[in-house]
């Protein structure tokens, strides 16, 4: 029976979640197709195809996918990491924003730093500011029991206004109503990507070392969560804080720790995005950073698994690039927003889907079992019932 | 007219992956008390849910007075005169008894409640069946036993003929249980038919006429209670012979390991002392049991000594060291083991694999952790060792997610973890709650074995059988105070019940 | 359970249908080059055939029947219907296409970075665009990058001149034209007219202080100053820039407080900010000078509007492409009164004392260069930080 369980991939949690995520994506695509059909039925097929293949049409687009994925993976990791430890970090937009500001500030002002060091310091500054923005809700939750969702939302708005004020005070490009761009020495190295991911007309993609940083950090987060004592404690708190307390784990310290790391990850995301050298400063605008919210979607779709988040981040970016390609067929790019929203909406049902898949798999296993042992008058316990009969009692 | 008021014939109810009821037949005669006996997971609740219309069976029919009926939802059940006292009462706490009874079947006149008629009917019923409730008392102010009687009155008020009692004695004192038994007999005598769900053999012996036994979703048989012994019934239930008594040698207590002095815990919400100046000692080689009715401060007492909540005053000493303000980790690593009351809330991280749970109190030790990284090979080795040694059954060994394990095996895992740490003091709170006979037997043996290894054991139990069988000394707790320090060999269950109910108090306590 | 299985099956089969549908369609990237005979040409419910053999698609683009087009516009960070730059430019393009039977289409970039703008422009070129119109100074750098890679494609950059990232190199190749407007001239007209009309308490309520907005404002101050000098009086001017081009309650409250404090007329200068000012004016019996387009239809409080001929300029440039071999290429044009590219709409204006004759005389002076104005930078190209530094003696400017 043990072997059979391993043998049927449908009964494995990871496989179930993956299939469930794919179902969510397919539904999103389907809704997108319906929208396309309603806008222009004659070209809907082409439009859909553009979405599906837009990220692959040339090397530059492939590079753009990785470039857009970078901040999404980081904010996704931020939200996912917090989720694993039982916290809902909806403050990623704020942490992202503060990280972005810190990175750009260092990038603009600290030009005395040598190239190479400069961008590292800028990323570290982003990390620090993001962490600071995460620590406050963490402290309030740990010591005052204030729900982190509420404080995080407030921190988002504070970050939005604060970064506007700070940009204006220190690094304001008046002519463009945005921050100055980071100095070239602060830009992330291209690592040769600008030679690989080049478009037909010779312009390189914006992809840079940021994607490498994001992937490495995703792996680091995975290692921390799965392999270390700290991860063991953080996850124990996330799954069951009472049991963690019972085991002598300090819940308060864990909450603060988790929020610091979570905030730092989102902050780095902001830093990486604005140090990419894609040619923009931080807009002075009264809007929350979209990448922060997209991180929630990325984490949700990836079931908070750091490795899965790499892929869901890339997927979201892929759709974004597809959105540009789709415009060739006369569709407005907002369709992509609809598709991603629907995917996110159904991502919330992932657990539901995977339960169905699990039941489906089990039901099948059960039938096979029953067929294999006909006439066995009830000595064999059911395969793996939800509330298994007490095996211990039988033989103890 | 049929002999049976309700018949459930060849009922089969399947859930994905499990057959909860497999061809079960249950026949209830008019005016009888019919016990439904089975271990947890035997299918009792499913069967009753089918009768109450919460589930639809795949196969089988239900007959009322010999006529086939369809019960699609609880309203149909009600219409057929079927009522149920649930294990957890369904009462509105800030309503009066009367308001609760009429809730849902209010009679009105011009939009106003006709309370007088209702009151008259309730009073009549109350007298007729000796239920003795005050219709104007608020639910939150009356005892659990009284609340149960309100539930019974609710059924009677609705003119139910078939009354289902789901584990009704779990929350009652021995005196209240006696009272309930009397009430049930009275109801049966008045022509009501009673289905009595339980796994306690004493109560079946005391009150039931017939008994239907289920095991693992299957029908084992129906017997006349008078014709069979308790041992025979338990054998039907478990499927093999079990010993109902714990065998243990007399204790030989030596030095004091654990000392509690003047411990007081004040509830933050209502400011009452839930643990009130409690002092006691536990020695090596003895099992000290704290007995009492649920909610008399046992939980808070244990949480305070284990560090889960802060004590407001008093001291706790372990092996002579004052640990009143020590961290939980310190207590855990200095000789205290704790089998918590709620294995799901405190005992296990249900979404962690079994192996992780088995090192919940030791993952940080150098043996399992190096430079911040956990040594999974060592953890798995240790888990395999415990699984073998303590016979923990799980589908995939150490990598089984704790949530998917049976309650008995979850509890065994906790017991294994706590005992294997070789503590000086083992605190076990309701270690057998919700377990079947086999698992109970096993855990009892482990606890006695710990005592025999010259450890101190502090046991908290609500089960009188467990208290009487296991302990070497009984401390009775009532409203946060220790009211008696008794020798189990010199006290009767009845006497113990009086202490627990607060109507008796040992001198000097 | 059974239901959910069915649902699952349904979903999966639908997903397959999606896949099939996608497979049967033609190569998407080649959609512009390969003609789909009679397929996309047959008008569906949402496309309408026009006289010149062109169709308007769901996004509002005018295309040839085979889906090809010649003129592309890239939006900046706003949407196509932003009631501002994007919309004004697009309307000019549409107007030209409808009149002359040309085809056009717009693209919205993924994000507001240089690389994203470049990507969107290249997408348009890949899809067959012959002329790319880019509204806004944010395109200065993208155009600088793209113009050299695509010598066969013409670029019309509105409100900017192409330069590289650090402003060290300005270059406008022969296939590119950069257009700036003399906003200060029309600001001057508005300020002069307001004071001539008898108002002595003026306000300037600007959007983000981008160069164009600053030029409007500084011209407005200079115009008021000159009129005040002629009348021998001193006027008061409250001067403010918001952080955005959005209509916000804060902006409305501030404008209302100006009116209640005695300000008679406010130049609401910057996208939707003007709507906040109009709302405040309606509640407080105030008056407004509109901006960019003739805003007299938007509120009765609008006395006049400082218009710049955005769409006219776009049409001019397109005309040069189609009929004049793009002779404007390689130039950075500054369009002003001399080119008839800025004006006050005197037909809809509600001036009491400022007459058409006054306007014409003043306009001639601006067009001839008799009146020269300070822009947003001084002679050395350094920005003039505040309107106070303009040296206007007859206007008390209070910057808020």
Short mmCIF file of N, CA and C in Angstrom, two decimals, chain A residues 42-43 46, chain C residues 36-44 47 55 65-67:
data_model
loop_
_atom_site.label_atom_id
_atom_site.label_comp_id
_atom_site.label_asym_id
_atom_site.label_seq_id
_atom_site.Cartn_x
_atom_site.Cartn_y
_atom_site.Cartn_z
N UNK A 42 -13.48 37.79 -34.55
CA UNK A 42 -12.72 37.32 -35.71
C UNK A 42 -11.23 37.21 -35.41
N UNK A 43 -10.75 37.99 -34.43
CA UNK A 43 -9.31 37.96 -34.19
C UNK A 43 -8.98 37.40 -32.79
N UNK A 46 -6.21 34.79 -32.69
CA UNK A 46 -4.88 35.36 -32.84
C UNK A 46 -4.45 36.07 -31.56
N UNK C 36 -5.17 37.69 -44.39
CA UNK C 36 -6.15 36.63 -44.17
C UNK C 36 -7.30 36.91 -45.10
N UNK C 37 -7.39 36.17 -46.16
CA UNK C 37 -8.37 36.50 -47.18
C UNK C 37 -9.78 36.38 -46.64
N UNK C 38 -10.42 37.48 -46.63
CA UNK C 38 -11.84 37.52 -46.29
C UNK C 38 -12.18 37.14 -44.86
N UNK C 39 -11.18 36.93 -44.07
CA UNK C 39 -11.48 36.49 -42.71
C UNK C 39 -11.66 37.68 -41.78
N UNK C 40 -10.57 38.40 -41.59
CA UNK C 40 -10.68 39.54 -40.70
C UNK C 40 -11.36 40.71 -41.40
N UNK C 41 -11.45 40.61 -42.71
CA UNK C 41 -12.08 41.70 -43.44
C UNK C 41 -13.59 41.70 -43.24
N UNK C 42 -14.14 40.49 -43.11
CA UNK C 42 -15.59 40.44 -42.91
C UNK C 42 -15.90 41.08 -41.56
N UNK C 43 -16.70 42.15 -41.61
CA UNK C 43 -16.92 42.91 -40.38
C UNK C 43 -17.71 42.10 -39.37
N UNK C 44 -17.17 41.96 -38.19
CA UNK C 44 -17.92 41.31 -37.12
C UNK C 44 -18.76 42.37 -36.42
N UNK C 47 -16.74 45.64 -35.62
CA UNK C 47 -15.95 46.42 -36.56
C UNK C 47 -16.89 47.01 -37.60
N UNK C 55 -11.29 49.84 -41.62
CA UNK C 55 -12.23 49.45 -40.56
C UNK C 55 -11.74 50.01 -39.23
N UNK C 65 -8.28 46.79 -44.32
CA UNK C 65 -9.10 45.59 -44.17
C UNK C 65 -8.26 44.37 -43.81
N UNK C 66 -7.00 44.38 -44.22
CA UNK C 66 -6.17 43.23 -43.86
C UNK C 66 -5.49 43.42 -42.50
N UNK C 67 -5.87 44.45 -41.77
CA UNK C 67 -5.35 44.63 -40.42
C UNK C 67 -4.08 45.46 -40.37
#
